[in-house]
PDB file of C-alpha atoms in Angstrom:
ATOM      1  CA  MET U 201     -12.585  -4.884  36.510  1.00 94.00           C
ATOM      2  CA  ALA U 202      -9.701  -3.987  34.204  1.00 93.00           C
ATOM      3  CA  LEU U 203      -7.171  -6.382  32.690  1.00 95.00           C
ATOM      4  CA  ILE U 204      -3.562  -5.227  33.287  1.00 93.00           C
ATOM      5  CA  LEU U 205      -1.029  -6.402  30.697  1.00 92.00           C
ATOM      6  CA  ASP U 206       2.514  -5.374  31.631  1.00 91.00           C
ATOM      7  CA  VAL U 207       5.291  -5.338  29.024  1.00 90.00           C
ATOM      8  CA  ALA U 208       7.524  -7.161  31.543  1.00 91.00           C
ATOM      9  CA  ARG U 209       5.288 -10.210  31.559  1.00 90.00           C
ATOM     10  CA  PHE U 210       8.034 -12.441  33.004  1.00 92.00           C
ATOM     11  CA  LYS U 211       7.901 -10.330  36.182  1.00 92.00           C
ATOM     12  CA  TYR U 212       4.296  -9.076  36.168  1.00 91.00           C
ATOM     13  CA  PRO U 213       1.860 -11.570  34.614  1.00 93.00           C
ATOM     14  CA  PRO U 214      -1.568 -10.372  33.406  1.00 94.00           C
ATOM     15  CA  HIS U 215      -4.084  -9.827  36.178  1.00 93.00           C
ATOM     16  CA  TRP U 216      -7.460  -8.242  36.868  1.00 96.00           C
ATOM     17  CA  VAL U 217      -7.950  -5.278  39.216  1.00 94.00           C
ATOM     18  CA  PRO U 218     -11.024  -3.272  40.261  1.00 96.00           C
ATOM     19  CA  LEU U 219     -11.490  -0.042  38.328  1.00 94.00           C
ATOM     20  CA  THR U 220     -11.496   2.009  41.546  1.00 94.00           C
ATOM     21  CA  LEU U 221      -8.060   0.661  42.521  1.00 94.00           C
ATOM     22  CA  LEU U 222      -6.696   1.313  39.016  1.00 92.00           C
ATOM     23  CA  TRP U 223      -7.997   4.873  39.158  1.00 92.00           C
ATOM     24  CA  GLU U 224      -6.368   5.502  42.520  1.00 91.00           C
ATOM     25  CA  ALA U 225      -3.045   4.235  41.139  1.00 90.00           C
ATOM     26  CA  MET U 226      -3.217   6.659  38.185  1.00 90.00           C
ATOM     27  CA  ASP U 227      -4.366   9.520  40.395  1.00 91.00           C
ATOM     28  CA  ARG U 228      -1.188   9.510  42.493  1.00 90.00           C
ATOM     29  CA  THR U 229       1.320  12.360  42.097  1.00 91.00           C
ATOM     30  CA  ASP U 230       4.675  11.531  40.540  1.00 88.00           C
ATOM     31  CA  GLU U 231       7.473  12.963  42.708  1.00 88.00           C
ATOM     32  CA  THR U 232       9.747  13.745  39.744  1.00 88.00           C
ATOM     33  CA  THR U 233       7.263  15.754  37.662  1.00 86.00           C
ATOM     34  CA  ALA U 234       4.804  16.802  40.394  1.00 88.00           C
ATOM     35  CA  GLN U 235       2.066  15.709  37.968  1.00 88.00           C
ATOM     36  CA  ARG U 236      -0.541  13.010  38.361  1.00 88.00           C
ATOM     37  CA  ARG U 237       0.378   9.809  36.579  1.00 86.00           C
ATOM     38  CA  GLY U 238      -2.731   9.823  34.392  1.00 85.00           C
ATOM     39  CA  PHE U 239      -3.473   7.554  31.439  1.00 87.00           C
ATOM     40  CA  MET U 240      -3.247   7.600  27.661  1.00 86.00           C
ATOM     41  CA  LEU U 241      -5.829   6.550  25.084  1.00 86.00           C
ATOM     42  CA  ILE U 242      -4.268   4.919  22.000  1.00 84.00           C
ATOM     43  CA  SER U 243      -6.160   4.125  18.821  1.00 77.00           C
ATOM     44  CA  ARG U 244      -5.345   3.394  15.209  1.00 71.00           C
ATOM     45  CA  PRO U 245      -5.474   6.546  13.025  1.00 63.00           C
ATOM     46  CA  HIS U 246      -8.339   6.755  10.550  1.00 64.00           C
ATOM     47  CA  ILE U 247      -5.821   7.632   7.814  1.00 64.00           C
ATOM     48  CA  GLU U 248      -2.292   6.297   7.630  1.00 67.00           C
ATOM     49  CA  PRO U 249       0.516   8.903   7.596  1.00 69.00           C
ATOM     50  CA  GLY U 250       2.538   9.282   4.418  1.00 78.00           C
ATOM     51  CA  LEU U 251      -0.208   8.752   1.845  1.00 84.00           C
ATOM     52  CA  LEU U 252       1.860   9.852  -1.154  1.00 86.00           C
ATOM     53  CA  TYR U 253       5.515   9.996  -0.141  1.00 87.00           C
ATOM     54  CA  THR U 254       7.972   8.793   2.442  1.00 88.00           C
ATOM     55  CA  LEU U 255      11.691   9.374   3.032  1.00 88.00           C
ATOM     56  CA  SER U 256      14.079   6.450   2.761  1.00 84.00           C
ATOM     57  CA  CYS U 257      17.455   5.758   4.359  1.00 81.00           C
ATOM     58  CA  LYS U 258      17.814   2.389   2.641  1.00 77.00           C
ATOM     59  CA  HIS U 259      20.687   3.708   0.497  1.00 77.00           C
ATOM     60  CA  GLU U 260      23.768   5.257   2.104  1.00 78.00           C
ATOM     61  CA  SER U 261      23.274   8.382  -0.033  1.00 81.00           C
ATOM     62  CA  TRP U 262      20.487   9.559   2.317  1.00 86.00           C
ATOM     63  CA  VAL U 263      23.116  11.130   4.574  1.00 86.00           C
ATOM     64  CA  GLY U 264      24.222  13.538   1.849  1.00 87.00           C
ATOM     65  CA  VAL U 265      20.674  14.399   0.781  1.00 89.00           C
ATOM     66  CA  ALA U 266      19.519  15.031   4.355  1.00 88.00           C
ATOM     67  CA  LYS U 267      22.570  17.230   4.989  1.00 89.00           C
ATOM     68  CA  TYR U 268      21.929  19.183   1.793  1.00 92.00           C
ATOM     69  CA  LEU U 269      18.274  19.863   2.580  1.00 92.00           C
ATOM     70  CA  MET U 270      18.683  20.639   6.284  1.00 91.00           C
ATOM     71  CA  ASP U 271      22.141  22.278   6.407  1.00 91.00           C
ATOM     72  CA  ASP U 272      23.285  23.416   2.965  1.00 93.00           C
ATOM     73  CA  VAL U 273      20.074  24.936   1.566  1.00 93.00           C
ATOM     74  CA  PRO U 274      19.684  27.487   4.423  1.00 93.00           C
ATOM     75  CA  LEU U 275      23.346  28.514   3.980  1.00 94.00           C
ATOM     76  CA  LEU U 276      22.987  28.818   0.207  1.00 93.00           C
ATOM     77  CA  LEU U 277      19.900  31.014   0.545  1.00 93.00           C
ATOM     78  CA  LYS U 278      21.714  33.156   3.084  1.00 91.00           C
ATOM     79  CA  SER U 279      24.778  33.619   0.863  1.00 90.00           C
ATOM     80  CA  GLU U 280      22.922  34.226  -2.419  1.00 87.00           C
ATOM     81  CA  ASP U 281      21.266  37.531  -3.285  1.00 87.00           C
ATOM     82  CA  VAL U 282      17.876  36.136  -4.312  1.00 89.00           C
ATOM     83  CA  LYS U 283      15.260  38.566  -5.544  1.00 90.00           C
ATOM     84  CA  ASP U 284      12.308  36.427  -6.622  1.00 92.00           C
ATOM     85  CA  ILE U 285      10.700  33.003  -6.176  1.00 93.00           C
ATOM     86  CA  ASN U 286      12.257  31.659  -9.367  1.00 91.00           C
ATOM     87  CA  LYS U 287      15.754  32.441  -8.067  1.00 92.00           C
ATOM     88  CA  VAL U 288      14.960  30.779  -4.729  1.00 93.00           C
ATOM     89  CA  LEU U 289      13.915  27.592  -6.527  1.00 93.00           C
ATOM     90  CA  HIS U 290      17.026  27.804  -8.703  1.00 91.00           C
ATOM     91  CA  VAL U 291      19.260  27.952  -5.610  1.00 91.00           C
ATOM     92  CA  VAL U 292      17.463  25.029  -3.927  1.00 92.00           C
ATOM     93  CA  PHE U 293      17.443  22.747  -6.972  1.00 88.00           C
ATOM     94  CA  LEU U 294      20.789  23.681  -8.558  1.00 85.00           C
ATOM     95  CA  SER U 295      22.893  21.424  -6.325  1.00 85.00           C
ATOM     96  CA  LEU U 296      20.235  18.845  -5.533  1.00 86.00           C
ATOM     97  CA  PRO U 297      22.159  15.555  -5.091  1.00 87.00           C
ATOM     98  CA  SER U 298      21.765  13.102  -7.965  1.00 82.00           C
ATOM     99  CA  SER U 299      20.698  10.457  -5.413  1.00 82.00           C
ATOM    100  CA  PHE U 300      17.602  12.495  -4.524  1.00 83.00           C
ATOM    101  CA  GLY U 301      15.391   9.950  -6.291  1.00 78.00           C
ATOM    102  CA  ASP U 302      16.515   7.292  -3.796  1.00 80.00           C
ATOM    103  CA  PHE U 303      15.682   9.580  -0.858  1.00 86.00           C
ATOM    104  CA  ILE U 304      12.024  10.383  -1.380  1.00 85.00           C
ATOM    105  CA  LYS U 305       9.877   7.402  -2.307  1.00 82.00           C
ATOM    106  CA  TRP U 306       6.422   6.857  -3.759  1.00 80.00           C
ATOM    107  CA  VAL U 307       4.025   5.153  -1.336  1.00 84.00           C
ATOM    108  CA  ALA U 308       2.317   2.555  -3.532  1.00 81.00           C
ATOM    109  CA  GLU U 309      -0.945   0.661  -3.164  1.00 82.00           C
ATOM    110  CA  ILE U 310      -0.171  -2.945  -4.106  1.00 83.00           C
ATOM    111  CA  ARG U 311      -2.159  -6.184  -4.037  1.00 83.00           C
ATOM    112  CA  ARG U 312      -1.993  -9.773  -5.229  1.00 83.00           C
ATOM    113  CA  GLN U 313      -3.898 -10.238  -8.465  1.00 78.00           C
ATOM    114  CA  GLU U 314      -5.819 -13.208  -7.108  1.00 69.00           C
ATOM    115  CA  ASP U 315      -7.112 -10.990  -4.297  1.00 60.00           C
ATOM    116  CA  GLY U 316      -8.731  -8.443  -6.575  1.00 56.00           C
ATOM    117  CA  GLY U 317      -9.236  -9.694 -10.095  1.00 61.00           C
ATOM    118  CA  GLN U 318     -10.312  -6.949 -12.486  1.00 64.00           C
ATOM    119  CA  SER U 319     -12.297  -4.930  -9.937  1.00 74.00           C
ATOM    120  CA  LEU U 320     -11.560  -2.766  -6.904  1.00 79.00           C
ATOM    121  CA  SER U 321     -13.118  -3.280  -3.512  1.00 80.00           C
ATOM    122  CA  GLN U 322     -14.809  -0.369  -1.778  1.00 82.00           C
ATOM    123  CA  GLU U 323     -11.894  -0.222   0.656  1.00 83.00           C
ATOM    124  CA  GLU U 324      -9.377   0.004  -2.185  1.00 83.00           C
ATOM    125  CA  LYS U 325     -11.441   2.671  -3.924  1.00 83.00           C
ATOM    126  CA  GLY U 326     -11.607   4.614  -0.662  1.00 84.00           C
ATOM    127  CA  ARG U 327      -7.846   4.542  -0.092  1.00 85.00           C
ATOM    128  CA  LEU U 328      -7.152   5.499  -3.705  1.00 86.00           C
ATOM    129  CA  ALA U 329      -9.657   8.359  -3.482  1.00 86.00           C
ATOM    130  CA  VAL U 330      -7.905   9.730  -0.382  1.00 87.00           C
ATOM    131  CA  LYS U 331      -4.535   9.592  -2.179  1.00 88.00           C
ATOM    132  CA  GLU U 332      -6.041  11.459  -5.137  1.00 88.00           C
ATOM    133  CA  ASP U 333      -7.495  14.072  -2.780  1.00 90.00           C
ATOM    134  CA  VAL U 334      -4.056  14.727  -1.258  1.00 90.00           C
ATOM    135  CA  LEU U 335      -2.451  14.853  -4.709  1.00 90.00           C
ATOM    136  CA  LYS U 336      -5.081  17.351  -5.847  1.00 91.00           C
ATOM    137  CA  GLN U 337      -4.481  19.452  -2.730  1.00 93.00           C
ATOM    138  CA  VAL U 338      -0.735  19.523  -3.473  1.00 93.00           C
ATOM    139  CA  GLN U 339      -1.449  20.720  -7.009  1.00 91.00           C
ATOM    140  CA  GLU U 340      -3.860  23.418  -5.844  1.00 93.00           C
ATOM    141  CA  THR U 341      -1.216  25.189  -3.758  1.00 95.00           C
ATOM    142  CA  ASP U 342       0.349  28.406  -5.049  1.00 95.00           C
ATOM    143  CA  LEU U 343       3.763  26.833  -4.451  1.00 95.00           C
ATOM    144  CA  PHE U 344       2.956  24.057  -6.936  1.00 94.00           C
ATOM    145  CA  LYS U 345       2.219  26.652  -9.626  1.00 94.00           C
ATOM    146  CA  HIS U 346       5.650  28.234  -9.054  1.00 94.00           C
ATOM    147  CA  VAL U 347       7.368  24.835  -9.182  1.00 92.00           C
ATOM    148  CA  VAL U 348       5.613  23.941 -12.465  1.00 90.00           C
ATOM    149  CA  ALA U 349       6.552  27.296 -13.989  1.00 90.00           C
ATOM    150  CA  PHE U 350      10.163  26.893 -12.880  1.00 89.00           C
ATOM    151  CA  LEU U 351      10.555  23.337 -14.166  1.00 86.00           C
ATOM    152  CA  SER U 352       8.970  24.243 -17.505  1.00 84.00           C
ATOM    153  CA  SER U 353      11.321  27.200 -18.070  1.00 79.00           C
ATOM    154  CA  PRO U 354      14.265  26.683 -20.479  1.00 72.00           C
ATOM    155  CA  ASN U 355      16.787  27.821 -17.847  1.00 63.00           C
ATOM    156  CA  SER U 356      15.684  25.497 -15.071  1.00 62.00           C
ATOM    157  CA  CYS U 357      18.074  22.921 -13.633  1.00 55.00           C
ATOM    158  CA  CYS U 358      15.867  19.875 -13.203  1.00 53.00           C
ATOM    159  CA  ARG U 359      18.377  17.225 -14.206  1.00 51.00           C
ATOM    160  CA  ASN U 360      17.993  15.438 -10.854  1.00 51.00           C
ATOM    161  CA  VAL U 361      14.237  15.809 -10.502  1.00 55.00           C
ATOM    162  CA  PRO U 362      12.212  12.581 -10.646  1.00 50.00           C
ATOM    163  CA  THR U 363       9.866  12.881 -13.637  1.00 48.00           C
ATOM    164  CA  LEU U 364       7.876  10.847 -16.101  1.00 41.00           C
ATOM    165  CA  ASP U 365       9.556  11.973 -19.310  1.00 42.00           C
ATOM    166  CA  GLN U 366       9.458   8.627 -21.110  1.00 40.00           C
ATOM    167  CA  GLU U 367       6.362   6.610 -21.818  1.00 44.00           C
ATOM    168  CA  ASP U 368       7.650   3.524 -20.015  1.00 47.00           C
ATOM    169  CA  ASP U 369       8.903   5.271 -16.858  1.00 65.00           C
ATOM    170  CA  LEU U 370       5.773   4.565 -14.808  1.00 68.00           C
ATOM    171  CA  PRO U 371       5.703   0.827 -15.667  1.00 70.00           C
ATOM    172  CA  ASP U 372       9.423   0.645 -14.804  1.00 73.00           C
ATOM    173  CA  ILE U 373       8.783   2.258 -11.429  1.00 73.00           C
ATOM    174  CA  ALA U 374       5.850  -0.089 -10.880  1.00 73.00           C
ATOM    175  CA  ALA U 375       8.024  -3.103 -11.790  1.00 77.00           C
ATOM    176  CA  SER U 376      10.412  -2.165  -8.992  1.00 77.00           C
ATOM    177  CA  VAL U 377       7.478  -1.648  -6.632  1.00 78.00           C
ATOM    178  CA  CYS U 378       6.086  -5.079  -7.556  1.00 79.00           C
ATOM    179  CA  CYS U 379       9.415  -6.719  -6.665  1.00 79.00           C
ATOM    180  CA  GLN U 380       9.489  -4.949  -3.294  1.00 78.00           C
ATOM    181  CA  GLY U 381       5.844  -5.819  -2.695  1.00 77.00           C
ATOM    182  CA  ALA U 382       6.417  -9.484  -3.542  1.00 79.00           C
ATOM    183  CA  GLU U 383       9.218  -9.665  -0.993  1.00 77.00           C
ATOM    184  CA  ILE U 384       7.177  -7.954   1.716  1.00 75.00           C
ATOM    185  CA  LEU U 385       4.175 -10.195   1.060  1.00 76.00           C
ATOM    186  CA  ALA U 386       6.517 -13.180   1.313  1.00 75.00           C
ATOM    187  CA  GLY U 387       7.749 -11.928   4.700  1.00 72.00           C
ATOM    188  CA  LYS U 388      11.356 -11.573   3.584  1.00 66.00           C
ATOM    189  CA  SER U 389      13.963  -8.885   4.292  1.00 56.00           C
ATOM    190  CA  ALA U 390      13.945  -5.556   2.492  1.00 49.00           C
ATOM    191  CA  SER U 391      16.027  -6.410  -0.570  1.00 54.00           C
ATOM    192  CA  VAL U 392      14.737  -6.985  -4.081  1.00 52.00           C
ATOM    193  CA  GLU U 393      17.705  -9.119  -5.121  1.00 61.00           C
ATOM    194  CA  GLY U 394      16.548 -12.369  -6.658  1.00 72.00           C
ATOM    195  CA  TYR U 395      13.209 -10.907  -7.762  1.00 77.00           C
ATOM    196  CA  PHE U 396      12.474 -10.004 -11.371  1.00 77.00           C
ATOM    197  CA  CYS U 397       9.345  -8.525 -12.932  1.00 80.00           C
ATOM    198  CA  LYS U 398       9.170 -10.389 -16.241  1.00 76.00           C
ATOM    199  CA  GLU U 399       5.886  -8.874 -17.448  1.00 75.00           C
ATOM    200  CA  LYS U 400       4.202  -5.535 -16.853  1.00 76.00           C
ATOM    201  CA  CYS U 401       1.343  -3.685 -18.496  1.00 79.00           C
ATOM    202  CA  VAL U 402      -0.789  -0.608 -17.855  1.00 77.00           C
ATOM    203  CA  LYS U 403      -4.554  -1.118 -17.656  1.00 76.00           C
ATOM    204  CA  CYS U 404      -7.459   1.263 -17.267  1.00 76.00           C
ATOM    205  CA  LEU U 405     -10.335  -0.090 -15.194  1.00 73.00           C
ATOM    206  CA  LYS U 406     -13.813   1.417 -15.346  1.00 69.00           C
ATOM    207  CA  ALA U 407     -16.958  -0.212 -14.041  1.00 59.00           C
ATOM    208  CA  ASN U 408     -20.440   0.761 -12.879  1.00 60.00           C
ATOM    209  CA  GLY U 409     -20.030   4.381 -13.890  1.00 61.00           C
ATOM    210  CA  ASP U 410     -16.921   4.885 -11.756  1.00 68.00           C
ATOM    211  CA  LYS U 411     -14.135   7.081 -13.078  1.00 72.00           C
ATOM    212  CA  PRO U 412     -11.237   5.224 -14.758  1.00 73.00           C
ATOM    213  CA  ILE U 413      -8.633   3.675 -12.470  1.00 77.00           C
ATOM    214  CA  THR U 414      -5.034   3.247 -13.639  1.00 78.00           C
ATOM    215  CA  LEU U 415      -3.693  -0.147 -12.685  1.00 79.00           C
ATOM    216  CA  ILE U 416      -0.258  -1.566 -13.511  1.00 80.00           C
ATOM    217  CA  SER U 417       0.003  -5.333 -13.476  1.00 82.00           C
ATOM    218  CA  GLY U 418       3.276  -7.220 -13.121  1.00 83.00           C
ATOM    219  CA  THR U 419       4.353 -10.837 -12.891  1.00 85.00           C
ATOM    220  CA  VAL U 420       7.201 -11.266 -10.402  1.00 85.00           C
ATOM    221  CA  VAL U 421       9.477 -14.331 -10.400  1.00 85.00           C
ATOM    222  CA  ASP U 422      12.131 -15.332  -7.869  1.00 78.00           C
ATOM    223  CA  GLY U 423      13.583 -18.378  -9.599  1.00 71.00           C
ATOM    224  CA  ILE U 424      11.238 -20.780  -7.819  1.00 75.00           C
ATOM    225  CA  SER U 425       7.745 -19.385  -8.173  1.00 78.00           C
ATOM    226  CA  GLU U 426       5.902 -16.476  -9.699  1.00 81.00           C
ATOM    227  CA  GLN U 427       3.014 -14.309  -8.610  1.00 81.00           C
ATOM    228  CA  GLY U 428       0.910 -11.592 -10.170  1.00 84.00           C
ATOM    229  CA  LEU U 429       0.726  -8.188  -8.488  1.00 84.00           C
ATOM    230  CA  ASP U 430      -1.216  -5.006  -9.204  1.00 84.00           C
ATOM    231  CA  VAL U 431      -0.150  -1.427  -8.405  1.00 84.00           C
ATOM    232  CA  LEU U 432      -2.989   1.097  -8.096  1.00 83.00           C
ATOM    233  CA  VAL U 433      -1.968   4.534  -9.367  1.00 81.00           C
ATOM    234  CA  PRO U 434      -3.670   7.725  -8.158  1.00 81.00           C
ATOM    235  CA  SER U 435      -4.238  10.330 -10.847  1.00 72.00           C
ATOM    236  CA  SER U 436      -5.355  13.932 -11.186  1.00 64.00           C
ATOM    237  CA  GLN U 437      -6.546  16.364 -13.816  1.00 54.00           C
ATOM    238  CA  THR U 438      -3.322  18.400 -13.827  1.00 51.00           C
ATOM    239  CA  LYS U 439      -1.003  18.158 -16.812  1.00 46.00           C
ATOM    240  CA  MET U 440       2.591  17.501 -15.698  1.00 42.00           C
ATOM    241  CA  ILE U 441       5.325  19.474 -17.466  1.00 41.00           C
ATOM    242  CA  CYS U 442       9.104  19.441 -17.211  1.00 39.00           C
ATOM    243  CA  CYS U 443      11.860  21.609 -18.665  1.00 37.00           C
ATOM    244  CA  GLY U 444      11.882  21.702 -22.430  1.00 36.00           C
ATOM    245  CA  CYS U 445      10.273  18.286 -22.883  1.00 35.00           C
ATOM    246  CA  GLY U 446       6.704  19.504 -23.204  1.00 36.00           C
ATOM    247  CA  PRO U 447       3.708  17.870 -21.578  1.00 35.00           C
ATOM    248  CA  SER U 448       4.330  14.411 -20.174  1.00 39.00           C
ATOM    249  CA  SER U 449       2.804  11.518 -22.070  1.00 36.00           C
ATOM    250  CA  HIS U 450       1.241  10.460 -18.741  1.00 38.00           C
ATOM    251  CA  ILE U 451      -1.140  13.365 -18.148  1.00 40.00           C
ATOM    252  CA  GLY U 452      -1.972  13.723 -14.481  1.00 49.00           C
ATOM    253  CA  MET U 453      -0.283  10.477 -13.416  1.00 55.00           C
ATOM    254  CA  HIS U 454       1.573  10.044 -10.197  1.00 61.00           C
ATOM    255  CA  PRO U 455       4.413  10.087  -9.235  1.00 63.00           C
ATOM    256  CA  ALA U 456       5.822  13.162 -11.025  1.00 74.00           C
ATOM    257  CA  GLY U 457       8.594  15.619 -10.214  1.00 80.00           C
ATOM    258  CA  ASN U 458       6.282  18.627  -9.824  1.00 86.00           C
ATOM    259  CA  ASP U 459       4.273  17.288  -6.896  1.00 88.00           C
ATOM    260  CA  VAL U 460       7.289  15.500  -5.348  1.00 88.00           C
ATOM    261  CA  LEU U 461       9.230  18.751  -5.091  1.00 90.00           C
ATOM    262  CA  THR U 462       6.235  20.776  -3.935  1.00 93.00           C
ATOM    263  CA  ALA U 463       5.571  18.366  -1.072  1.00 91.00           C
ATOM    264  CA  LEU U 464       9.238  18.363  -0.082  1.00 90.00           C
ATOM    265  CA  LEU U 465       9.510  22.174  -0.133  1.00 94.00           C
ATOM    266  CA  LEU U 466       6.429  22.410   2.091  1.00 95.00           C
ATOM    267  CA  ALA U 467       8.048  19.919   4.482  1.00 94.00           C
ATOM    268  CA  LEU U 468      11.302  21.860   4.941  1.00 94.00           C
ATOM    269  CA  PRO U 469      11.530  23.548   8.373  1.00 93.00           C
ATOM    270  CA  PRO U 470      10.421  27.231   8.313  1.00 93.00           C
ATOM    271  CA  VAL U 471      13.913  28.252   9.498  1.00 93.00           C
ATOM    272  CA  THR U 472      15.215  27.107   6.088  1.00 94.00           C
ATOM    273  CA  TRP U 473      14.106  30.379   4.522  1.00 95.00           C
ATOM    274  CA  SER U 474      15.072  32.783   7.313  1.00 92.00           C
ATOM    275  CA  GLY U 475      18.384  33.752   5.666  1.00 92.00           C
ATOM    276  CA  ILE U 476      16.699  35.408   2.659  1.00 93.00           C
ATOM    277  CA  LYS U 477      17.733  39.066   2.832  1.00 92.00           C
ATOM    278  CA  ASP U 478      14.875  40.608   0.856  1.00 91.00           C
ATOM    279  CA  GLU U 479      12.140  41.066   3.471  1.00 93.00           C
ATOM    280  CA  LYS U 480       9.296  41.227   0.950  1.00 94.00           C
ATOM    281  CA  LEU U 481      10.471  38.018  -0.726  1.00 94.00           C
ATOM    282  CA  LEU U 482      10.925  36.342   2.660  1.00 94.00           C
ATOM    283  CA  GLN U 483       7.297  37.058   3.576  1.00 95.00           C
ATOM    284  CA  GLU U 484       6.169  35.791   0.164  1.00 95.00           C
ATOM    285  CA  ILE U 485       8.074  32.537   0.688  1.00 95.00           C
ATOM    286  CA  TYR U 486       6.664  32.114   4.193  1.00 95.00           C
ATOM    287  CA  ALA U 487       3.150  32.542   2.772  1.00 95.00           C
ATOM    288  CA  LEU U 488       3.821  29.919   0.075  1.00 95.00           C
ATOM    289  CA  VAL U 489       5.251  27.267   2.414  1.00 94.00           C
ATOM    290  CA  SER U 490       2.991  27.896   5.418  1.00 94.00           C
ATOM    291  CA  THR U 491       1.048  24.809   6.490  1.00 91.00           C
ATOM    292  CA  GLU U 492      -1.405  26.800   8.615  1.00 90.00           C
ATOM    293  CA  HIS U 493      -4.101  27.128   5.956  1.00 89.00           C
ATOM    294  CA  LEU U 494      -3.514  23.866   4.110  1.00 92.00           C
ATOM    295  CA  PRO U 495      -6.312  21.279   4.021  1.00 92.00           C
ATOM    296  CA  ILE U 496      -6.071  18.780   6.880  1.00 90.00           C
ATOM    297  CA  LEU U 497      -5.039  15.838   4.676  1.00 89.00           C
ATOM    298  CA  LEU U 498      -2.192  17.799   3.107  1.00 92.00           C
ATOM    299  CA  GLN U 499      -1.173  19.204   6.492  1.00 92.00           C
ATOM    300  CA  GLU U 500      -0.762  15.673   7.817  1.00 90.00           C
ATOM    301  CA  GLU U 501       1.212  14.610   4.731  1.00 91.00           C
ATOM    302  CA  VAL U 502       3.583  17.577   5.038  1.00 93.00           C
ATOM    303  CA  LEU U 503       4.056  17.240   8.800  1.00 91.00           C
ATOM    304  CA  HIS U 504       4.758  13.519   8.359  1.00 91.00           C
ATOM    305  CA  LEU U 505       7.580  14.341   5.914  1.00 92.00           C
ATOM    306  CA  ARG U 506       8.864  17.121   8.195  1.00 92.00           C
ATOM    307  CA  ARG U 507       9.036  14.751  11.171  1.00 91.00           C
ATOM    308  CA  GLN U 508      10.968  12.292   9.013  1.00 90.00           C
ATOM    309  CA  LEU U 509      13.388  15.036   7.976  1.00 91.00           C
ATOM    310  CA  HIS U 510      14.034  15.966  11.607  1.00 90.00           C
ATOM    311  CA  LEU U 511      14.552  12.319  12.519  1.00 89.00           C
ATOM    312  CA  LEU U 512      16.993  11.755   9.641  1.00 87.00           C
ATOM    313  CA  LYS U 513      18.801  14.951  10.610  1.00 85.00           C
ATOM    314  CA  ARG U 514      19.305  13.557  14.103  1.00 85.00           C
ATOM    315  CA  CYS U 515      20.482  10.240  12.652  1.00 83.00           C
ATOM    316  CA  GLN U 516      22.876  12.058  10.321  1.00 77.00           C
ATOM    317  CA  GLU U 517      24.357  14.044  13.226  1.00 77.00           C
ATOM    318  CA  ASN U 518      24.783  10.879  15.279  1.00 75.00           C
ATOM    319  CA  LYS U 519      26.427   9.149  12.324  1.00 64.00           C
ATOM    320  CA  VAL U 520      28.938  11.991  12.018  1.00 56.00           C
ATOM    321  CA  ASP U 521      29.656  11.783  15.760  1.00 54.00           C
ATOM    322  CA  GLU U 522      30.118   8.052  15.437  1.00 55.00           C
ATOM    323  CA  ASP U 523      32.479   8.437  12.473  1.00 53.00           C
ATOM    324  CA  LEU U 524      34.527  10.935  14.489  1.00 46.00           C
ATOM    325  CA  GLY U 525      34.654   8.599  17.461  1.00 50.00           C
ATOM    326  CA  ALA U 526      32.504  10.804  19.703  1.00 45.00           C
ATOM    327  CA  PRO U 527      30.140   9.087  22.160  1.00 44.00           C
ATOM    328  CA  LEU U 528      26.498   8.992  21.068  1.00 39.00           C
ATOM    329  CA  SER U 529      23.804  10.321  23.366  1.00 36.00           C
TER     330      SER U 529
END
């Protein structure tokens, strides 16, 4: 027997049917598609999508950023006479909207302090290890090397690139994350108003021969109560560099502008680059941004961002139609 649970429970209450009858129902041909009805197996993925980054439309500025990446960048590359990779990156980053930092967000691992104490569970270690694997895979791409070289050059235009130039940037980011996490854990709406992170500190945990784990602790207050939260930070062996400022004081910490931009460039649709006139350069770009030979984890990360870009593009087009008074499909 099989238990049938219909979404329209008020009309079709749960009931049991013999497997043979259920099979016959699925084996019928649908007149519209001329295909058998069939069935679908649904399971939870072993790894959640968006391990490192996600795109946000929380702030109204996302419309402009999405338009720039999906519409303006292809036109700019088509109009400019670019001759090398450095010039391509210059064109893409030159007019990057200042609100870019609000568009692409760091996916953080957060927990209540009372849940973990000063140690990490095997599950937490496993999730953090997967994040570090993806981060390492980003930094092993040839595209990442070009991005690092570009951002470290004196003539680069990285004024809008999210970086860790100051020693307290990472704790500040984590303080904001703690406020958001406190609200989510409290089951409230997505707004950090009323929450304040009054204390924050960076710790390095190492136990039982494990490699050091960077952990940022914060105490969040909302005027009534307070709670302690930890943010687990993936790290890598790569030294982060940005234009003219030398090596970052947070060597290998995440998030940093180099890996953010590399992941985003990989996620742009392949058609983005088609307007490049120099055929040799076009093939070089295609080789750099191709996802075909990327490790599986990084492929999934990139495709997750690309799907989000397409979705936001559709939303942006619908918003324009709505603003113009056109009917939405």
